[in-house]
Amino acid sequence: MSEPVKKEVLIRARKILDEYLNDQNLRKTTERYAVLDELYKLPQDEHIDVESLFLKMRNKEYTISRATVYNSIDLLVECGLVVKHNFKDKNALYEPALTYEHHDHLVCNECFKIKEFLDPAIEDIKARVGESLSSKIKLHSLVFYGDCTISNCENLQRKQATS
Amino acid sequence: MSEPVKKEVLIRARKILDEYLNDQNLRKTTERYAVLDELYKLPQDEHIDVESLFLKMRNKEYTISRATVYNSIDLLVECGLVVKHNFKDKNALYEPALTYEHHDHLVCNECFKIKEFLDPAIEDIKARVGESLSSKIKLHSLVFYGDCTISNCENLQRKQATS
DNA sequence: ATTATTGCAAACGTTTTGCACTACC
DNA sequence: GGTAGTGCAAAACGTTTGCAATAAT
C-alpha cells in the first residue's frame, strides 16, 4: 500500500492555506485546517468523496458538519491545495494537490480501481490546442477507461470475493 | 452557426438503432426514435442535458416523459449512438456520436462555450499508458479548461450583455 | 394475449441554503 | 463587539424507482 504524504508536504500546505486566508481576509478556523489535514493523510492513490470524508472525521476526534466539509473543501480547491475530479457517473472525488507531480487517471472498467500516470505529451497537445483555439489553457482533465489485462488482477478478485 | 447533422447520418443512425433493438430483442418504440432524432438535430458543437431535451421535446409535437428521456438516452449511449460527457460540476451533457470524427473538448472559463478539437497524439498516450498499466483502454475523456485570448470574444460579450 | 415500455409521482443521494448560534478577529 | 463561519435541518437538484396504464410484438 502506498504511503501517505510526508509531514513536510503537509506543513507546506498549511503555510499556503495561512497565506491564502490572510490575503483574502478569511478566518483561520480549526475546521479548515482539519479538512486539509485529513485530505493530506490519504494514501497516494486514494481519492475520497465528501460523504466519506465527513464520516471519517466524525469517527475521529472532530466535530464537524457536512456543510462545513463542503465549504472547506471548496475553499481548498480554490486555493489550489486540493484537486476535484468528476469521473464518469460518480460523485466528485478529491485528492491533495501538492503531493506528487501532476498526474492523470486510468479507471478500470472491471474493478473501478483508479491508477495514476504521467505522460508529458499531454503538455504538447495542450500547447497546440491552446494555440489553435486561442485559449490560455489553465487546467486539463484526462481520464482513460479500460479493461484490465492482468490475468488475476487482485482488485478484481477482492471485488468478487465481497460480492 | 454550425449546421445540424446531414440527413444521411440520421438515416444511418436509425438503421443502427434498428439493428441494436433487433439483436437485443427490445421494442421499437416511437420515443426511442424521437430522442435519437432530436439529438441528431443539434448543431455540431452543441451539447444538451436531459432536462433541456425533455423540455424541448415537450414544446414540440412529442408527448414524452422525463423518465423515458432518461431511459432512451441511456440506451442510445449503450449502443454507441450518443456520447455522454461529465464536464466539471455540470450535469451530464449529450451529443450525437456518429456525426464527426471522435473529438475532445475545450471549455472556456469565461463564457463556458465548448469548442471541439482533435489531436492524434492522444492515441499515442493511450497506447503507452495502456501498455505500462496493463489495460486495454476503451474510452477516454480529455477536457481542457482555459481562458479565451480573443480580444473581444463574441461569446463573452453575448454573456455580459444578458447579465 | 403477453409483457416490455411508458408516464407519473414519489423516493433517492448529493449538494446547497437559511438561520440561529459560535468563535475568530 | 462585530461579523465570518459553523451546525443543523430543510430545500433543491438531478436522477432513479415502483407501479398501474399503454402499446409493441
GROMACS .gro file of C-alpha atoms (C1' of nucleotides) in nm:
model
  376
    1MET     CA    1   0.000   0.000   0.000
    2SER     CA    2   0.124   0.347  -0.077
    3GLU     CA    3   0.231   0.580   0.197
    4PRO     CA    4   0.052   0.898   0.299
    5VAL     CA    5   0.208   1.233   0.220
    6LYS     CA    6   0.523   1.328   0.405
    7LYS     CA    7   0.496   1.560   0.702
    8GLU     CA    8   0.691   1.834   0.522
    9VAL     CA    9   0.431   1.848   0.249
   10LEU     CA   10   0.151   1.893   0.498
   11ILE     CA   11   0.344   2.173   0.667
   12ARG     CA   12   0.393   2.342   0.332
   13ALA     CA   13   0.023   2.302   0.256
   14ARG     CA   14  -0.074   2.457   0.590
   15LYS     CA   15   0.152   2.753   0.516
   16ILE     CA   16  -0.010   2.807   0.177
   17LEU     CA   17  -0.353   2.796   0.340
   18ASP     CA   18  -0.234   3.050   0.601
   19GLU     CA   19  -0.126   3.288   0.330
   20TYR     CA   20  -0.441   3.241   0.127
   21LEU     CA   21  -0.666   3.309   0.425
   22ASN     CA   22  -0.460   3.616   0.514
   23ASP     CA   23  -0.471   3.752   0.161
   24GLN     CA   24  -0.843   3.700   0.126
   25ASN     CA   25  -0.924   3.822   0.478
   26LEU     CA   26  -1.083   3.491   0.567
   27ARG     CA   27  -1.076   3.338   0.913
   28LYS     CA   28  -0.841   3.063   1.023
   29THR     CA   29  -1.093   2.816   1.156
   30THR     CA   30  -0.993   2.482   1.303
   31GLU     CA   31  -1.231   2.310   1.059
   32ARG     CA   32  -1.046   2.438   0.752
   33TYR     CA   33  -0.715   2.307   0.879
   34ALA     CA   34  -0.873   1.980   0.987
   35VAL     CA   35  -1.013   1.912   0.640
   36LEU     CA   36  -0.676   1.994   0.487
   37ASP     CA   37  -0.502   1.755   0.727
   38GLU     CA   38  -0.740   1.469   0.660
   39LEU     CA   39  -0.706   1.501   0.285
   40TYR     CA   40  -0.329   1.514   0.306
   41LYS     CA   41  -0.330   1.198   0.519
   42LEU     CA   42  -0.476   0.991   0.234
   43PRO     CA   43  -0.251   0.728   0.075
   44GLN     CA   44  -0.107   0.828  -0.261
   45ASP     CA   45  -0.361   0.675  -0.494
   46GLU     CA   46  -0.671   0.722  -0.283
   47HIS     CA   47  -0.945   0.964  -0.377
   48ILE     CA   48  -1.224   1.046  -0.137
   49ASP     CA   49  -1.575   1.184  -0.168
   50VAL     CA   50  -1.729   1.439   0.067
   51GLU     CA   51  -1.960   1.197   0.247
   52SER     CA   52  -1.678   0.953   0.325
   53LEU     CA   53  -1.456   1.235   0.445
   54PHE     CA   54  -1.737   1.364   0.665
   55LEU     CA   55  -1.798   1.021   0.819
   56LYS     CA   56  -1.427   0.959   0.863
   57MET     CA   57  -1.386   1.285   1.050
   58ARG     CA   58  -1.695   1.225   1.260
   59ASN     CA   59  -1.549   0.890   1.365
   60LYS     CA   60  -1.239   1.065   1.493
   61GLU     CA   61  -1.198   1.343   1.745
   62TYR     CA   62  -1.355   1.601   1.513
   63THR     CA   63  -1.699   1.751   1.544
   64ILE     CA   64  -1.763   1.890   1.200
   65SER     CA   65  -2.077   1.924   0.995
   66ARG     CA   66  -2.138   1.811   0.642
   67ALA     CA   67  -2.195   2.170   0.530
   68THR     CA   68  -1.858   2.274   0.666
   69VAL     CA   69  -1.683   1.987   0.491
   70TYR     CA   70  -1.840   2.105   0.167
   71ASN     CA   71  -1.744   2.467   0.232
   72SER     CA   72  -1.389   2.393   0.339
   73ILE     CA   73  -1.314   2.155   0.058
   74ASP     CA   74  -1.437   2.410  -0.198
   75LEU     CA   75  -1.206   2.668  -0.044
   76LEU     CA   76  -0.913   2.426  -0.062
   77VAL     CA   77  -0.986   2.362  -0.428
   78GLU     CA   78  -0.999   2.736  -0.493
   79CYS     CA   79  -0.659   2.796  -0.341
   80GLY     CA   80  -0.511   2.505  -0.533
   81LEU     CA   81  -0.437   2.272  -0.241
   82VAL     CA   82  -0.689   2.009  -0.339
   83VAL     CA   83  -0.794   1.869  -0.676
   84LYS     CA   84  -1.151   1.778  -0.758
   85HIS     CA   85  -1.235   1.501  -1.006
   86ASN     CA   86  -1.560   1.423  -1.180
   87PHE     CA   87  -1.515   1.071  -1.304
   88LYS     CA   88  -1.786   0.913  -1.512
   89ASP     CA   89  -2.118   0.891  -1.328
   90LYS     CA   90  -1.963   0.920  -0.987
   91ASN     CA   91  -1.973   1.186  -0.715
   92ALA     CA   92  -1.693   1.431  -0.701
   93LEU     CA   93  -1.371   1.278  -0.567
   94TYR     CA   94  -1.090   1.478  -0.409
   95GLU     CA   95  -0.716   1.435  -0.361
   96PRO     CA   96  -0.432   1.652  -0.227
   97ALA     CA   97  -0.269   1.865  -0.496
   98LEU     CA   98   0.079   1.927  -0.359
   99THR     CA   99   0.180   1.572  -0.309
  100TYR     CA  100   0.323   1.446  -0.631
  101GLU     CA  101   0.362   1.575  -0.978
  102HIS     CA  102   0.051   1.644  -1.174
  103HIS     CA  103  -0.090   1.317  -1.298
  104ASP     CA  104  -0.386   1.177  -1.486
  105HIS     CA  105  -0.606   0.877  -1.418
  106LEU     CA  106  -0.695   0.539  -1.558
  107VAL     CA  107  -1.019   0.395  -1.426
  108CYS     CA  108  -1.063   0.018  -1.451
  109ASN     CA  109  -1.393  -0.082  -1.610
  110GLU     CA  110  -1.397  -0.401  -1.408
  111CYS     CA  111  -1.292  -0.318  -1.054
  112PHE     CA  112  -1.315   0.065  -1.070
  113LYS     CA  113  -0.966   0.089  -0.927
  114ILE     CA  114  -0.807   0.420  -1.016
  115LYS     CA  115  -0.446   0.415  -1.133
  116GLU     CA  116  -0.234   0.722  -1.190
  117PHE     CA  117   0.001   0.804  -1.474
  118LEU     CA  118   0.202   1.089  -1.614
  119ASP     CA  119   0.273   1.132  -1.983
  120PRO     CA  120   0.441   1.458  -2.085
  121ALA     CA  121   0.293   1.450  -2.436
  122ILE     CA  122  -0.029   1.589  -2.289
  123GLU     CA  123   0.151   1.922  -2.249
  124ASP     CA  124   0.232   1.927  -2.620
  125ILE     CA  125  -0.133   1.869  -2.707
  126LYS     CA  126  -0.234   2.142  -2.467
  127ALA     CA  127   0.007   2.386  -2.631
  128ARG     CA  128  -0.113   2.301  -2.983
  129VAL     CA  129  -0.481   2.324  -2.895
  130GLY     CA  130  -0.438   2.643  -2.691
  131GLU     CA  131  -0.264   2.799  -2.988
  132SER     CA  132  -0.515   2.692  -3.250
  133LEU     CA  133  -0.827   2.772  -3.048
  134SER     CA  134  -0.691   3.094  -2.894
  135SER     CA  135  -0.712   2.992  -2.533
  136LYS     CA  136  -0.475   3.013  -2.241
  137ILE     CA  137  -0.534   2.663  -2.109
  138LYS     CA  138  -0.515   2.651  -1.731
  139LEU     CA  139  -0.635   2.305  -1.642
  140HIS     CA  140  -0.694   1.974  -1.802
  141SER     CA  141  -0.871   1.655  -1.715
  142LEU     CA  142  -0.761   1.335  -1.885
  143VAL     CA  143  -0.922   1.008  -1.788
  144PHE     CA  144  -0.886   0.671  -1.954
  145TYR     CA  145  -1.135   0.389  -1.902
  146GLY     CA  146  -1.004   0.042  -1.976
  147ASP     CA  147  -1.025  -0.329  -1.914
  148CYS     CA  148  -0.753  -0.478  -1.702
  149THR     CA  149  -0.531  -0.725  -1.888
  150ILE     CA  150  -0.363  -0.866  -1.579
  151SER     CA  151  -0.472  -1.231  -1.564
  152ASN     CA  152  -0.560  -1.245  -1.197
  153CYS     CA  153  -0.598  -0.884  -1.102
  154GLU     CA  154  -0.602  -0.858  -0.724
  155ASN     CA  155  -0.853  -0.574  -0.725
  156LEU     CA  156  -1.100  -0.772  -0.930
  157GLN     CA  157  -1.052  -1.079  -0.710
  158ARG     CA  158  -1.106  -0.874  -0.398
  159LYS     CA  159  -1.419  -0.724  -0.550
  160GLN     CA  160  -1.560  -1.064  -0.648
  161ALA     CA  161  -1.486  -1.205  -0.305
  162THR     CA  162  -1.701  -0.941  -0.138
  163SER     CA  163  -2.000  -0.963  -0.371
  164MET     CA  164  -2.369   2.894  -3.656
  165SER     CA  165  -2.286   2.532  -3.734
  166GLU     CA  166  -2.525   2.315  -3.924
  167PRO     CA  167  -2.714   2.018  -3.785
  168VAL     CA  168  -2.619   1.671  -3.893
  169LYS     CA  169  -2.689   1.572  -4.251
  170LYS     CA  170  -2.997   1.367  -4.321
  171GLU     CA  171  -2.789   1.067  -4.435
  172VAL     CA  172  -2.625   1.047  -4.096
  173LEU     CA  173  -2.959   1.038  -3.919
  174ILE     CA  174  -3.076   0.762  -4.151
  175ARG     CA  175  -2.763   0.566  -4.076
  176ALA     CA  176  -2.817   0.621  -3.702
  177ARG     CA  177  -3.176   0.498  -3.724
  178LYS     CA  178  -3.056   0.186  -3.903
  179ILE     CA  179  -2.801   0.114  -3.631
  180LEU     CA  180  -3.071   0.157  -3.367
  181ASP     CA  181  -3.297  -0.082  -3.561
  182GLU     CA  182  -3.030  -0.347  -3.562
  183TYR     CA  183  -2.944  -0.296  -3.198
  184LEU     CA  184  -3.307  -0.329  -3.089
  185ASN     CA  185  -3.346  -0.639  -3.304
  186ASP     CA  186  -3.032  -0.801  -3.168
  187GLN     CA  187  -3.124  -0.731  -2.807
  188ASN     CA  188  -3.492  -0.819  -2.852
  189LEU     CA  189  -3.601  -0.474  -2.744
  190ARG     CA  190  -3.906  -0.293  -2.873
  191LYS     CA  191  -3.902  -0.025  -3.140
  192THR     CA  192  -4.089   0.248  -2.958
  193THR     CA  193  -4.160   0.585  -3.111
  194GLU     CA  194  -3.999   0.750  -2.808
  195ARG     CA  195  -3.660   0.588  -2.871
  196TYR     CA  196  -3.653   0.709  -3.230
  197ALA     CA  197  -3.778   1.052  -3.129
  198VAL     CA  198  -3.495   1.100  -2.878
  199LEU     CA  199  -3.244   0.986  -3.138
  200ASP     CA  200  -3.384   1.233  -3.392
  201GLU     CA  201  -3.378   1.526  -3.154
  202LEU     CA  202  -3.019   1.462  -3.054
  203TYR     CA  203  -2.909   1.429  -3.414
  204LYS     CA  204  -3.079   1.759  -3.497
  205LEU     CA  205  -2.844   1.951  -3.267
  206PRO     CA  206  -2.592   2.185  -3.431
  207GLN     CA  207  -2.240   2.047  -3.446
  208ASP     CA  208  -2.093   2.197  -3.133
  209GLU     CA  209  -2.400   2.188  -2.914
  210HIS     CA  210  -2.434   1.957  -2.617
  211ILE     CA  211  -2.761   1.911  -2.436
  212ASP     CA  212  -2.867   1.793  -2.092
  213VAL     CA  213  -3.163   1.567  -2.021
  214GLU     CA  214  -3.389   1.836  -1.877
  215SER     CA  215  -3.340   2.069  -2.175
  216LEU     CA  216  -3.401   1.786  -2.415
  217PHE     CA  217  -3.717   1.689  -2.225
  218LEU     CA  218  -3.850   2.049  -2.231
  219LYS     CA  219  -3.757   2.091  -2.596
  220MET     CA  220  -3.949   1.778  -2.690
  221ARG     CA  221  -4.246   1.874  -2.474
  222ASN     CA  222  -4.261   2.208  -2.658
  223LYS     CA  223  -4.290   2.024  -2.986
  224GLU     CA  224  -4.535   1.765  -3.105
  225TYR     CA  225  -4.398   1.500  -2.870
  226THR     CA  226  -4.560   1.376  -2.552
  227ILE     CA  227  -4.274   1.212  -2.371
  228SER     CA  228  -4.193   1.177  -2.003
  229ARG     CA  229  -3.872   1.267  -1.828
  230ALA     CA  230  -3.821   0.903  -1.726
  231THR     CA  231  -3.844   0.792  -2.087
  232VAL     CA  232  -3.593   1.054  -2.197
  233TYR     CA  233  -3.355   0.918  -1.933
  234ASN     CA  234  -3.417   0.559  -2.036
  235SER     CA  235  -3.388   0.620  -2.408
  236ILE     CA  236  -3.077   0.830  -2.386
  237ASP     CA  237  -2.906   0.563  -2.174
  238LEU     CA  238  -2.993   0.306  -2.436
  239LEU     CA  239  -2.853   0.527  -2.711
  240VAL     CA  240  -2.531   0.566  -2.517
  241GLU     CA  241  -2.509   0.190  -2.471
  242CYS     CA  242  -2.541   0.122  -2.841
  243GLY     CA  243  -2.283   0.387  -2.923
  244LEU     CA  244  -2.508   0.636  -3.099
  245VAL     CA  245  -2.478   0.904  -2.836
  246VAL     CA  246  -2.186   1.025  -2.623
  247LYS     CA  247  -2.224   1.134  -2.264
  248HIS     CA  248  -1.997   1.395  -2.108
  249ASN     CA  249  -1.941   1.484  -1.746
  250PHE     CA  250  -1.780   1.824  -1.756
  251LYS     CA  251  -1.667   1.989  -1.437
  252ASP     CA  252  -1.953   2.047  -1.193
  253LYS     CA  253  -2.220   2.026  -1.457
  254ASN     CA  254  -2.497   1.778  -1.530
  255ALA     CA  255  -2.433   1.518  -1.789
  256LEU     CA  256  -2.434   1.658  -2.141
  257TYR     CA  257  -2.502   1.453  -2.453
  258GLU     CA  258  -2.414   1.477  -2.821
  259PRO     CA  259  -2.461   1.255  -3.127
  260ALA     CA  260  -2.174   1.011  -3.179
  261LEU     CA  261  -2.186   0.939  -3.550
  262THR     CA  262  -2.161   1.290  -3.671
  263TYR     CA  263  -1.795   1.373  -3.692
  264GLU     CA  264  -1.470   1.213  -3.601
  265HIS     CA  265  -1.402   1.149  -3.237
  266HIS     CA  266  -1.306   1.477  -3.077
  267ASP     CA  267  -1.223   1.625  -2.741
  268HIS     CA  268  -1.336   1.946  -2.575
  269LEU     CA  269  -1.208   2.281  -2.459
  270VAL     CA  270  -1.434   2.458  -2.212
  271CYS     CA  271  -1.393   2.836  -2.183
  272ASN     CA  272  -1.352   2.951  -1.821
  273GLU     CA  273  -1.516   3.282  -1.905
  274CYS     CA  274  -1.815   3.213  -2.124
  275PHE     CA  275  -1.842   2.833  -2.079
  276LYS     CA  276  -1.854   2.791  -2.456
  277ILE     CA  277  -1.742   2.442  -2.554
  278LYS     CA  278  -1.507   2.412  -2.850
  279GLU     CA  279  -1.406   2.086  -3.011
  280PHE     CA  280  -1.066   1.966  -3.125
  281LEU     CA  281  -0.888   1.658  -3.247
  282ASP     CA  282  -0.522   1.585  -3.180
  283PRO     CA  283  -0.396   1.240  -3.280
  284ALA     CA  284  -0.122   1.239  -3.017
  285ILE     CA  285  -0.383   1.137  -2.761
  286GLU     CA  286  -0.384   0.792  -2.923
  287ASP     CA  287  -0.010   0.760  -2.866
  288ILE     CA  288  -0.052   0.845  -2.499
  289LYS     CA  289  -0.333   0.593  -2.475
  290ALA     CA  290  -0.115   0.322  -2.624
  291ARG     CA  291   0.178   0.396  -2.392
  292VAL     CA  292  -0.036   0.411  -2.079
  293GLY     CA  293  -0.235   0.101  -2.171
  294GLU     CA  294   0.090  -0.086  -2.218
  295SER     CA  295   0.254   0.030  -1.897
  296LEU     CA  296  -0.051  -0.014  -1.674
  297SER     CA  297  -0.172  -0.337  -1.836
  298SER     CA  298  -0.507  -0.215  -1.952
  299LYS     CA  299  -0.697  -0.239  -2.276
  300ILE     CA  300  -0.813   0.120  -2.290
  301LYS     CA  301  -1.158   0.151  -2.445
  302LEU     CA  302  -1.256   0.510  -2.385
  303HIS     CA  303  -1.102   0.837  -2.294
  304SER     CA  304  -1.219   1.175  -2.178
  305LEU     CA  305  -0.995   1.473  -2.238
  306VAL     CA  306  -1.114   1.818  -2.141
  307PHE     CA  307  -0.918   2.141  -2.134
  308TYR     CA  308  -1.031   2.444  -1.936
  309GLY     CA  309  -0.886   2.774  -2.046
  310ASP     CA  310  -0.920   3.150  -2.068
  311CYS     CA  311  -1.008   3.290  -2.406
  312THR     CA  312  -0.735   3.505  -2.559
  313ILE     CA  313  -0.951   3.652  -2.832
  314SER     CA  314  -0.970   4.025  -2.754
  315ASN     CA  315  -1.343   4.070  -2.800
  316CYS     CA  316  -1.475   3.719  -2.780
  317GLU     CA  317  -1.831   3.718  -2.909
  318ASN     CA  318  -1.944   3.456  -2.660
  319LEU     CA  319  -1.820   3.659  -2.365
  320GLN     CA  320  -1.980   3.975  -2.500
  321ARG     CA  321  -2.308   3.798  -2.550
  322LYS     CA  322  -2.290   3.663  -2.197
  323GLN     CA  323  -2.215   4.004  -2.045
  324ALA     CA  324  -2.495   4.164  -2.243
  325THR     CA  325  -2.750   3.931  -2.087
  326SER     CA  326  -2.637   3.959  -1.725
  327DA     C1'  327  -5.256  -1.201  -2.539
  328DT     C1'  328  -4.833  -1.116  -2.343
  329DT     C1'  329  -4.514  -0.834  -2.150
  330DA     C1'  330  -4.173  -0.460  -2.243
  331DT     C1'  331  -4.206   0.012  -2.211
  332DT     C1'  332  -4.423   0.420  -2.085
  333DG     C1'  333  -4.589   0.815  -1.771
  334DC     C1'  334  -4.636   0.981  -1.340
  335DA     C1'  335  -4.521   1.078  -0.882
  336DA     C1'  336  -4.272   0.952  -0.505
  337DA     C1'  337  -3.806   0.831  -0.341
  338DC     C1'  338  -3.324   0.877  -0.359
  339DG     C1'  339  -2.846   1.061  -0.284
  340DT     C1'  340  -2.569   1.458  -0.322
  341DT     C1'  341  -2.519   1.930  -0.268
  342DT     C1'  342  -2.692   2.392  -0.134
  343DT     C1'  343  -2.937   2.702   0.153
  344DG     C1'  344  -3.143   2.965   0.560
  345DC     C1'  345  -3.095   3.078   1.001
  346DA     C1'  346  -2.975   3.085   1.485
  347DC     C1'  347  -2.551   3.005   1.740
  348DT     C1'  348  -2.041   3.022   1.790
  349DA     C1'  349  -1.583   3.167   1.779
  350DC     C1'  350  -1.241   3.422   1.527
  351DC     C1'  351  -1.056   3.876   1.463
  352DG     C1'  352  -1.823   4.356   1.991
  353DG     C1'  353  -1.886   4.276   1.533
  354DT     C1'  354  -1.925   3.952   1.187
  355DA     C1'  355  -1.748   3.547   0.924
  356DG     C1'  356  -1.813   3.087   0.974
  357DT     C1'  357  -2.037   2.697   1.182
  358DG     C1'  358  -2.407   2.321   1.267
  359DC     C1'  359  -2.832   2.166   1.174
  360DA     C1'  360  -3.232   2.063   0.924
  361DA     C1'  361  -3.489   2.172   0.536
  362DA     C1'  362  -3.484   2.253   0.050
  363DA     C1'  363  -3.312   2.195  -0.403
  364DC     C1'  364  -3.139   1.945  -0.769
  365DG     C1'  365  -3.060   1.568  -1.100
  366DT     C1'  366  -3.162   1.108  -1.139
  367DT     C1'  367  -3.384   0.654  -1.028
  368DT     C1'  368  -3.759   0.369  -0.895
  369DG     C1'  369  -4.232   0.147  -0.834
  370DC     C1'  370  -4.640   0.068  -1.029
  371DA     C1'  371  -5.055   0.098  -1.298
  372DA     C1'  372  -5.167   0.205  -1.782
  373DT     C1'  373  -5.028   0.153  -2.264
  374DA     C1'  374  -4.860  -0.018  -2.684
  375DA     C1'  375  -4.524  -0.323  -2.942
  376DT     C1'  376  -4.474  -0.791  -3.067
   0.00000   0.00000   0.00000
